[in-house]
Short mmCIF file of C-alpha atoms and ligand atoms in Angstrom, two decimals:
data_model
loop_
_atom_site.label_atom_id
_atom_site.label_comp_id
_atom_site.label_asym_id
_atom_site.label_seq_id
_atom_site.Cartn_x
_atom_site.Cartn_y
_atom_site.Cartn_z
CA MET A 28 5.20 23.43 14.67
CA ASN A 29 7.43 23.13 11.59
CA ILE A 30 5.35 21.66 9.00
CA LYS A 31 6.99 19.66 6.26
CA ILE A 32 5.99 18.22 3.15
CA ALA A 33 6.57 14.81 1.87
CA PRO A 34 5.44 14.08 -1.90
CA SER A 35 4.97 10.63 -2.70
CA ILE A 36 7.04 9.48 -5.77
CA LEU A 37 4.34 6.67 -6.44
CA ALA A 38 2.44 9.45 -7.86
CA SER A 39 5.15 10.10 -10.55
CA ASP A 40 6.18 9.15 -13.90
CA PHE A 41 8.53 6.04 -12.94
CA ALA A 42 10.36 6.61 -16.38
CA ARG A 43 11.67 9.62 -14.87
CA LEU A 44 12.12 9.26 -11.28
CA GLY A 45 15.35 11.20 -11.04
CA GLU A 46 13.87 14.11 -12.64
CA ALA A 47 11.09 14.00 -10.17
CA VAL A 48 13.17 14.35 -7.27
CA GLU A 49 14.74 17.14 -8.76
CA ARG A 50 11.66 18.82 -9.21
CA LEU A 51 10.47 18.28 -6.02
CA GLU A 52 13.66 19.67 -4.33
CA LYS A 53 13.34 23.15 -6.66
CA CYS A 54 9.60 23.18 -5.71
CA GLY A 55 10.40 23.39 -1.96
CA ALA A 56 9.54 19.79 -0.76
CA ASP A 57 11.12 18.85 2.64
CA LEU A 58 11.18 14.92 2.10
CA VAL A 59 10.77 12.59 -0.52
CA HIS A 60 8.45 9.87 0.41
CA CYS A 61 9.27 6.42 -1.29
CA ASP A 62 6.19 3.84 -1.11
CA VAL A 63 8.11 0.44 -1.28
CA MET A 64 5.51 -2.44 -1.87
CA ASP A 65 6.15 -5.94 -1.93
CA GLY A 66 2.57 -7.56 -3.31
CA ASN A 67 2.12 -9.28 0.08
CA PHE A 68 1.65 -6.90 2.66
CA VAL A 69 -0.13 -4.80 0.15
CA PRO A 70 -1.29 -6.33 -3.36
CA PRO A 71 0.46 -4.04 -5.61
CA VAL A 72 4.31 -4.48 -6.14
CA THR A 73 5.95 -0.70 -6.69
CA PHE A 74 10.24 -0.41 -6.44
CA GLY A 75 12.80 -1.78 -4.02
CA ALA A 76 16.06 -0.38 -2.74
CA GLN A 77 17.43 -0.30 -6.32
CA ALA A 78 15.29 2.44 -7.27
CA VAL A 79 16.03 4.19 -3.97
CA LYS A 80 19.81 3.98 -4.91
CA ALA A 81 18.96 5.40 -8.31
CA ILE A 82 17.43 8.67 -7.42
CA ARG A 83 19.78 8.90 -4.30
CA PRO A 84 22.40 10.99 -6.42
CA HIS A 85 19.52 13.30 -7.96
CA THR A 86 18.66 15.11 -4.48
CA LYS A 87 20.04 16.32 -1.07
CA LEU A 88 16.30 15.88 0.37
CA PRO A 89 15.94 13.04 3.04
CA LEU A 90 14.67 9.79 1.51
CA ASP A 91 11.77 8.69 3.54
CA CYS A 92 11.29 5.12 2.80
CA HIS A 93 7.79 3.62 3.85
CA LEU A 94 8.31 -0.30 3.81
CA MET A 95 4.89 -1.95 2.98
CA VAL A 96 6.44 -4.89 3.18
CA LEU A 97 6.26 -8.31 5.24
CA HIS A 98 9.57 -9.30 7.03
CA PRO A 99 11.11 -5.68 6.84
CA GLU A 100 13.94 -6.93 8.91
CA THR A 101 15.06 -8.73 5.66
CA HIS A 102 15.25 -5.32 3.77
CA ILE A 103 16.63 -2.76 6.47
CA GLU A 104 20.68 -3.16 5.08
CA ASP A 105 19.27 -2.86 1.51
CA PHE A 106 17.54 0.41 2.02
CA ALA A 107 20.43 1.63 4.52
CA SER A 108 23.21 1.30 1.86
CA ALA A 109 20.92 2.41 -0.74
CA GLY A 110 20.79 5.86 0.96
CA ALA A 111 17.47 6.03 2.96
CA ASP A 112 17.68 8.62 5.70
CA LEU A 113 14.49 7.48 7.38
CA ILE A 114 12.61 3.96 7.37
CA THR A 115 9.30 3.29 8.32
CA VAL A 116 8.28 0.11 9.41
CA HIS A 117 4.40 -1.08 9.53
CA VAL A 118 3.41 -2.51 13.46
CA GLU A 119 1.60 -4.98 11.69
CA THR A 120 4.76 -6.61 10.19
CA CYS A 121 7.21 -6.83 13.08
CA ASN A 122 8.66 -6.50 16.26
CA ILE A 123 9.16 -2.76 16.76
CA PRO A 124 11.89 -2.78 19.29
CA ALA A 125 13.92 -5.23 17.27
CA LEU A 126 13.75 -3.62 14.07
CA PHE A 127 14.61 -0.13 15.50
CA LYS A 128 17.53 -1.44 17.01
CA GLN A 129 18.50 -2.65 13.50
CA ILE A 130 17.60 0.48 11.80
CA GLU A 131 19.77 2.53 14.64
CA SER A 132 22.33 0.22 13.77
CA PHE A 133 22.78 2.10 10.40
CA HIS A 134 22.67 5.62 11.73
CA ILE A 135 19.56 6.52 10.09
CA LYS A 136 16.11 7.49 11.65
CA LYS A 137 13.47 5.06 12.29
CA SER A 138 9.49 5.30 12.46
CA ALA A 139 6.73 3.26 12.72
CA VAL A 140 3.27 3.33 11.11
CA VAL A 141 -0.19 1.88 11.71
CA ASN A 142 -2.87 0.85 9.18
CA PRO A 143 -6.23 2.64 9.38
CA GLU A 144 -7.84 -0.46 11.11
CA THR A 145 -4.95 -0.84 13.54
CA PRO A 146 -5.52 1.15 16.93
CA GLU A 147 -3.35 4.23 17.05
CA ASN A 148 -2.01 2.92 20.82
CA ARG A 149 -0.13 0.37 19.00
CA LEU A 150 2.27 3.52 18.05
CA PHE A 151 2.71 4.41 21.80
CA PRO A 152 5.52 1.63 22.67
CA ALA A 153 7.34 2.86 19.36
CA ILE A 154 7.14 6.36 20.83
CA ASP A 155 8.62 5.09 24.13
CA GLU A 156 11.41 3.23 22.31
CA GLY A 157 12.64 6.38 20.63
CA ALA A 158 11.29 6.65 17.36
CA ASP A 159 12.17 9.61 15.35
CA MET A 160 8.61 10.10 13.93
CA VAL A 161 5.40 8.11 13.79
CA LEU A 162 3.07 7.52 10.88
CA LEU A 163 -0.82 7.28 10.51
CA MET A 164 -2.15 5.87 7.54
CA SER A 165 -5.18 7.72 6.21
CA VAL A 166 -5.85 5.35 3.35
CA HIS A 167 -5.51 1.67 3.22
CA PRO A 168 -2.42 1.16 2.10
CA GLY A 169 -1.55 0.00 -1.54
CA TRP A 170 -2.79 2.84 -3.86
CA GLY A 171 -2.32 6.68 -4.51
CA GLY A 172 -5.39 8.67 -5.31
CA GLN A 173 -7.79 7.28 -2.55
CA LYS A 174 -9.78 9.24 -0.24
CA PHE A 175 -8.94 10.47 3.47
CA ILE A 176 -10.64 8.46 5.92
CA GLN A 177 -11.98 11.22 8.40
CA GLU A 178 -11.70 8.89 11.37
CA SER A 179 -8.08 9.25 10.92
CA LEU A 180 -8.18 12.95 12.67
CA LYS A 181 -8.85 11.65 16.04
CA LYS A 182 -6.15 9.14 15.70
CA ILE A 183 -3.91 11.92 15.29
CA GLU A 184 -5.09 13.95 18.03
CA ALA A 185 -4.76 10.44 20.43
CA VAL A 186 -1.16 10.35 19.43
CA ARG A 187 -0.17 14.12 19.68
CA ASN A 188 -1.77 13.94 22.94
CA TYR A 189 0.63 11.14 24.09
CA CYS A 190 3.40 12.57 22.61
CA VAL A 191 2.81 15.73 24.81
CA LYS A 192 2.26 13.56 27.75
CA VAL A 193 5.41 11.71 27.58
CA GLY A 194 7.21 14.76 27.03
CA LYS A 195 7.86 14.62 23.33
CA PRO A 196 5.76 17.45 22.52
CA ASP A 197 7.69 18.20 19.17
CA LEU A 198 7.82 14.42 17.89
CA ASP A 199 7.29 14.60 13.95
CA ILE A 200 3.66 12.69 13.26
CA GLU A 201 3.47 11.86 9.57
CA VAL A 202 0.06 11.43 7.72
CA ASP A 203 -0.32 9.55 4.72
CA GLY A 204 -3.12 9.07 2.28
CA GLY A 205 -5.60 11.21 0.57
CA ILE A 206 -4.45 14.57 1.75
CA THR A 207 -5.72 17.79 -0.48
CA GLU A 208 -5.32 21.36 -0.11
CA GLU A 209 -8.50 21.29 1.15
CA ASN A 210 -8.32 19.03 4.29
CA VAL A 211 -4.57 19.53 5.12
CA LYS A 212 -5.88 22.17 7.49
CA ASP A 213 -7.96 19.78 9.28
CA VAL A 214 -4.73 17.17 9.45
CA ILE A 215 -2.60 19.98 10.67
CA ALA A 216 -5.11 21.48 13.41
CA ALA A 217 -5.25 17.54 14.70
CA GLY A 218 -1.56 17.65 15.41
CA ALA A 219 0.00 16.12 12.69
CA ASN A 220 3.12 18.15 11.05
CA VAL A 221 4.71 16.06 8.56
CA ILE A 222 2.38 15.48 5.03
CA VAL A 223 2.57 13.01 2.52
CA ALA A 224 0.87 13.89 -0.39
CA GLY A 225 1.08 11.89 -3.67
CA SER A 226 -1.58 12.91 -6.18
CA THR A 227 -2.08 16.52 -5.20
CA VAL A 228 1.53 17.34 -5.61
CA PHE A 229 2.03 15.44 -8.91
CA ARG A 230 -1.37 16.57 -10.39
CA ALA A 231 -0.64 20.05 -9.66
CA LYS A 232 -0.21 22.43 -12.43
CA ASP A 233 2.03 24.68 -10.32
CA MET A 234 3.93 22.06 -8.18
CA ALA A 235 5.52 25.12 -6.12
CA ALA A 236 2.81 26.62 -5.00
CA THR A 237 0.73 23.68 -4.19
CA ILE A 238 3.48 22.59 -1.91
CA ARG A 239 3.52 26.17 -0.30
CA ARG A 240 -0.39 25.93 0.16
CA LEU A 241 -0.08 22.49 1.42
CA ARG A 242 2.06 23.93 4.17
CA GLY A 243 -0.94 25.81 5.48
C1 DX5 B 24 -0.80 4.44 -0.07
C2 DX5 B 24 0.92 5.32 0.45
C3 DX5 B 24 0.83 6.49 0.11
C4 DX5 B 24 0.03 7.14 -1.22
C5 DX5 B 24 -0.58 8.72 -1.13
O1 DX5 B 24 -0.43 3.03 0.09
O2 DX5 B 24 1.57 4.69 1.17
O3 DX5 B 24 1.91 7.59 0.37
O4 DX5 B 24 1.40 7.42 -2.33
O5 DX5 B 24 -1.10 8.92 -2.11
P1 DX5 B 24 -2.25 9.84 -2.48
O6 DX5 B 24 -1.43 11.36 -1.81
O7 DX5 B 24 -2.47 10.30 -3.90
O8 DX5 B 24 -3.18 9.58 -1.59
ZN1 ZN B 25 3.35 6.02 1.68
#
């Protein structure tokens, strides 16, 4: 499978977001992961569509917007107009078929995500509905730099098996949280191919080499 690296700008210097995404592109990242938090679905507040619009001119990389917000349906249009290429919504927050229709109406990609305590089979209807990607949280959403939850590996396997079973063996499966150069092999072996990494990429001495090594 084609492994894609999606560094999270949550771990970057917010005073220099434009430079951060330019650097990610130069260093070989495949996507820019944008962690949007509303202070309700998760305790912290990060940034919204305005910040996504501000970084848009600084990179050609797809902007992968992970919406950790309640009522995501009230934000889709703003993120689409801001230049998001892919929007991921939590199954815990919305009616997936309705949200997918809304996202599709802006001709951008759609994805669904589950929290660590939500069973992975909640992603299966999203896969049936034509998700372009699915995401499994491997930490509790809200903060970067947490420890990878080992039980996530079984969930990744179950989702990849389902994809194979329904004739979508190559569907993008993204995993988010606590991924390091050490545990990435297990994440890929379990069946994931889109790797989110915040701290690992932004704390690296040599960002390009770290992104290369994360590919396995
Ligand atoms: C957590 C966010 C993650 C986070 C990952 O709520 O969704 O994307 O930034 O950061 P690391 O890689 O540091 O765990
Ligand atoms: Zn995220």
